[in-house]
């Protein structure tokens, strides 16, 4: 795939490493486990959104924007990385934060990612849960434009066909790793939320003919709804890449690890954080990557994978949010 035809700007440390997790594999008594370290993309402590922002901010620069506008939940990893990207290219950043996670104390809105948003110079405003947050952010963008600004709107998670190019590019990176090292994988497992990461990977692998199934572990929505959302964006991304579409059956989602809802760690989420930290020295976040890892752990325990499989987990970053969940994490150690 030729990504040079799309406007982009360098924000990301890549290729990110692929590391073996031998202690995790032994601890679980399962297949050979590996991890793609997209928590090491560099910008603002790293994370998966940086790959998307290379294309999104590239488009914003081409359009002569002077401000990035986006939205997310209060402890949004995407918002943190967008704020940092804006600072890096000399733009302003304004964000809408949805109070999506219930029953959190006042510190939840001041620590973790929110603290970093502020350090990067972003301005923000809060919204109650349940609104169409993309529509809210578009309305704010229109108001800012009327005031004389040149805002560029980025949807939640950076999840549109432009943002998904970042993970089509990552699919190429994984395929190149296999070609260069001879190390192949039988499965890729990841947390799936706003859909752009999974859609980009599926589109990228399909476009280059690399057969690697991508299992998305839902962090929020029921399986069928998530599958349809991922499929819709995959189709639009393939169209942008000039490739043929795929059937819905190619989209794989497991919704068994959502727990009570978005941003609310289940027991399996907390267990995944503790196991990964103590077996591999790797930090997961309580909203996305830990629910994805909980899914992988559950699949290993249920015998989903063959003992001989090589299973790659995509680490999407977000450990800065751990500080907003300190009491719950400490209580789970007792």
XYZ file of C-alpha atoms in Angstrom:
334
model
C 0.000 0.000 0.000
C 1.231 3.475 -0.872
C 0.418 5.794 2.016
C 2.394 8.687 0.535
C -0.690 9.645 -1.476
C -2.377 10.745 1.769
C -1.380 13.883 3.689
C 0.357 12.991 6.931
C 2.745 14.362 9.508
C 5.385 12.513 11.526
C 4.226 12.020 15.117
C 4.856 8.354 15.797
C 7.817 6.188 16.813
C 7.521 3.233 14.475
C 7.924 0.425 13.775
C 6.878 -0.404 17.324
C 8.450 -3.508 18.865
C 6.902 -6.957 18.929
C 7.997 -8.755 22.098
C 7.491 -12.282 23.369
C 5.626 -12.761 26.671
C 7.127 -16.051 27.868
C 6.218 -15.690 31.548
C 2.636 -14.831 30.651
C 2.457 -17.842 28.349
C 3.811 -20.129 31.060
C 1.578 -18.620 33.747
C -1.548 -19.233 31.652
C -0.383 -22.609 30.343
C -1.446 -21.534 26.902
C -0.089 -20.783 23.442
C 2.926 -18.596 22.638
C 1.965 -14.996 23.432
C 3.449 -11.865 21.897
C 2.692 -8.162 22.299
C 2.802 -5.319 19.767
C 3.946 -2.320 21.816
C 1.798 0.504 20.477
C 1.989 1.950 23.969
C 5.472 2.981 22.763
C 4.468 5.255 19.879
C 6.102 8.164 21.704
C 3.687 11.082 21.644
C 2.357 12.023 25.101
C 3.449 8.669 26.649
C 2.282 6.789 23.535
C -0.823 4.920 22.457
C -2.714 3.800 19.404
C -4.288 7.165 18.569
C -0.913 8.583 17.518
C -0.926 6.448 14.355
C -4.353 7.828 13.452
C -3.336 11.393 14.243
C -0.478 11.260 11.742
C -3.081 11.201 8.976
C -5.723 13.333 10.696
C -3.339 16.143 11.630
C -1.727 15.860 8.203
C -5.126 16.585 6.702
C -5.667 19.451 9.181
C -2.353 21.039 8.172
C -3.267 20.730 4.489
C -6.530 22.547 5.242
C -4.646 25.341 7.056
C -6.461 24.669 10.328
C -5.334 26.540 13.424
C -7.173 24.397 15.975
C -8.047 20.739 16.586
C -11.467 19.995 18.079
C -12.365 16.551 19.349
C -14.297 14.685 22.021
C -14.006 11.706 24.318
C -14.788 10.369 27.759
C -13.234 12.205 30.705
C -10.162 9.932 30.839
C -9.823 9.732 27.056
C -6.482 8.514 25.714
C -7.439 9.946 22.330
C -7.973 13.421 23.762
C -4.566 13.318 25.489
C -2.761 12.417 22.289
C -4.747 14.937 20.228
C -3.846 17.711 22.667
C -0.174 16.761 22.400
C -0.322 16.575 18.596
C -1.843 20.056 18.477
C 0.972 21.377 20.667
C 3.586 19.680 18.483
C 2.345 21.362 15.282
C 1.566 24.708 16.897
C -2.238 24.503 16.869
C -4.725 25.186 19.609
C -6.862 22.332 20.901
C -10.371 22.383 22.339
C -12.008 19.216 23.639
C -15.383 18.073 24.914
C -15.246 15.534 27.736
C -18.256 13.291 28.325
C -19.039 12.287 31.900
C -19.603 8.754 30.627
C -18.361 6.813 33.649
C -20.728 7.051 36.658
C -19.963 7.296 40.367
C -16.454 8.752 40.204
C -15.154 11.256 42.740
C -14.050 14.769 41.887
C -10.402 13.773 41.380
C -11.406 11.683 38.351
C -11.828 14.907 36.373
C -8.456 16.357 37.384
C -5.904 13.531 37.350
C -4.536 11.056 34.803
C -5.244 12.021 31.202
C -7.107 15.199 32.185
C -4.009 16.549 33.909
C -1.962 15.867 30.786
C -4.594 17.468 28.519
C -4.162 20.640 30.539
C -0.355 20.460 30.482
C -0.473 20.267 26.681
C -2.532 23.469 26.632
C -5.929 22.077 25.645
C -9.085 23.862 26.752
C -12.048 21.722 27.641
C -15.694 21.653 28.569
C -17.755 18.827 30.047
C -20.941 17.222 28.777
C -23.372 14.853 30.521
C -23.476 11.209 29.508
C -25.619 9.995 26.661
C -25.352 12.838 24.152
C -24.247 12.461 20.533
C -20.765 13.689 21.324
C -19.584 13.947 17.736
C -22.597 16.154 16.962
C -21.821 18.246 20.044
C -18.223 18.716 18.896
C -19.285 19.623 15.363
C -21.592 22.287 16.792
C -18.731 23.683 18.890
C -16.500 23.651 15.790
C -19.119 25.653 13.883
C -19.302 28.198 16.718
C -15.508 28.535 16.797
C -15.451 29.000 13.025
C -18.004 31.794 13.364
C -15.617 33.467 15.836
C -12.843 33.464 13.235
C -10.973 30.260 14.085
C -10.118 27.538 11.575
C -11.018 24.361 13.479
C -10.459 20.840 12.203
C -12.908 18.365 13.735
C -11.669 14.901 14.724
C -14.333 12.349 15.731
C -14.066 10.408 18.971
C -11.139 7.993 18.921
C -9.969 9.469 15.618
C -12.211 6.819 14.107
C -13.044 7.747 10.541
C -11.523 6.505 7.254
C -8.671 9.019 7.483
C -7.758 7.977 11.031
C -8.139 4.278 10.218
C -5.335 4.650 7.675
C -2.987 4.648 10.668
C -3.890 1.047 11.402
C -3.972 -0.031 7.786
C -0.369 1.169 7.897
C 0.180 -0.858 11.090
C -1.171 -3.951 9.319
C 1.488 -3.427 6.666
C 4.070 -3.062 9.449
C 3.044 -6.399 11.017
C 3.085 -8.142 7.624
C 6.548 -6.697 6.913
C 7.742 -7.986 10.308
C 6.594 -11.489 9.362
C 8.330 -11.275 5.981
C 11.580 -9.938 7.435
C 11.836 -12.220 10.480
C 9.877 -15.307 9.492
C 7.844 -14.923 12.676
C 4.180 -15.412 11.815
C 1.057 -15.109 13.940
C -2.172 -17.088 13.988
C -4.308 -14.497 15.793
C -4.261 -10.822 16.687
C -6.273 -9.835 19.796
C -7.073 -6.254 20.809
C -9.555 -4.114 22.695
C -12.110 -2.531 20.358
C -14.055 0.629 21.165
C -14.562 3.490 18.706
C -13.740 0.980 15.909
C -10.949 2.797 14.033
C -8.092 0.581 15.165
C -9.785 -2.734 14.412
C -11.288 -1.451 11.150
C -7.911 -0.149 10.001
C -6.175 -3.446 10.773
C -8.834 -5.558 9.064
C -8.837 -3.260 6.031
C -5.047 -3.221 5.846
C -4.610 -6.984 6.089
C -7.370 -7.510 3.517
C -5.912 -4.974 1.079
C -2.484 -6.644 1.066
C -3.797 -10.216 1.212
C -2.246 -11.017 4.607
C -4.367 -13.645 6.366
C -4.354 -12.726 10.062
C -7.705 -12.810 11.886
C -8.289 -9.834 14.204
C -10.328 -10.581 17.334
C -11.707 -7.408 18.880
C -12.629 -7.594 22.561
C -15.400 -5.043 23.025
C -14.907 -2.480 25.788
C -18.392 -1.018 25.542
C -20.954 -2.267 23.016
C -22.739 -5.611 22.504
C -21.168 -7.925 19.949
C -23.579 -7.393 17.043
C -23.597 -3.608 17.372
C -19.798 -3.494 17.564
C -19.415 -5.833 14.591
C -21.671 -3.682 12.443
C -19.855 -0.496 13.451
C -16.420 -2.000 12.732
C -17.633 -3.411 9.423
C -19.058 -0.067 8.284
C -15.759 1.725 8.909
C -13.750 -1.143 7.402
C -15.727 -0.799 4.166
C -15.161 2.977 4.035
C -11.454 2.514 4.750
C -11.106 -0.103 2.002
C -12.830 2.299 -0.387
C -10.315 4.993 0.579
C -7.509 2.513 -0.095
C -9.018 1.589 -3.455
C -9.607 -2.023 -2.383
C -12.626 -4.315 -2.542
C -14.958 -4.690 0.446
C -15.355 -7.655 2.774
C -18.334 -9.506 4.265
C -19.529 -8.899 7.818
C -18.397 -12.436 8.713
C -14.769 -11.237 8.571
C -15.349 -8.975 11.584
C -14.665 -10.833 14.848
C -15.839 -9.445 18.202
C -16.079 -10.931 21.711
C -18.280 -8.916 24.096
C -17.820 -11.100 27.163
C -15.492 -8.750 29.045
C -17.350 -5.420 28.999
C -18.520 -5.799 32.589
C -20.939 -3.116 33.813
C -20.008 -0.746 31.010
C -17.450 1.586 29.463
C -14.730 2.735 31.828
C -15.914 0.472 34.635
C -13.294 -2.220 35.331
C -14.696 -5.713 35.786
C -12.944 -8.251 38.019
C -11.413 -9.718 34.857
C -10.099 -6.241 33.910
C -8.345 -5.799 37.244
C -6.966 -9.341 37.109
C -5.524 -8.656 33.644
C -3.783 -5.518 34.927
C -2.220 -7.391 37.856
C -1.173 -10.477 35.860
C 0.416 -8.480 33.032
C 2.243 -6.164 35.438
C 3.630 -8.991 37.559
C 4.418 -11.477 34.818
C 5.804 -9.112 32.167
C 6.354 -5.712 33.798
C 3.872 -4.137 31.380
C 1.181 -1.645 32.398
C -2.313 -1.848 30.906
C -5.037 0.770 31.199
C -8.349 -0.009 32.970
C -10.592 1.103 30.085
C -9.240 -0.459 26.866
C -6.076 -2.546 26.908
C -6.889 -4.413 30.130
C -10.312 -5.444 28.852
C -8.619 -6.611 25.665
C -6.096 -8.602 27.699
C -8.881 -10.006 29.870
C -10.403 -11.327 26.666
C -7.138 -12.917 25.592
C -6.693 -14.521 29.047
C -10.274 -15.818 28.942
C -9.765 -17.287 25.467
C -6.586 -19.047 26.569
C -8.335 -20.521 29.602
C -11.301 -21.702 27.542
C -9.081 -23.471 25.003
C -9.988 -21.120 22.146
C -6.415 -21.180 20.814
C -4.370 -24.195 19.782
C -1.336 -24.897 22.023
C 0.897 -24.298 18.996
C -0.640 -20.933 18.067
C 1.316 -17.690 18.057
C -1.049 -15.047 19.443
C -0.244 -11.347 19.086
C -1.820 -8.838 21.460
C -2.004 -5.188 20.398
C -1.208 -2.913 23.346
C -3.063 0.334 22.653
C -1.538 2.290 25.570
C -3.345 4.397 28.148
C -1.519 3.589 31.400
C -1.792 7.256 32.474
C -5.462 6.577 33.255
C -4.440 4.147 36.014
C -4.031 7.061 38.416
C -7.715 7.935 38.066
C -8.567 4.387 39.249
C -6.072 4.218 42.127
C -8.527 3.295 44.921
C -10.140 0.512 42.901
C -6.777 -0.916 41.845
C -5.411 -0.923 45.391
C -8.594 -2.471 46.796
C -8.350 -5.290 44.253
C -4.931 -6.255 45.638
C -6.379 -7.170 49.041
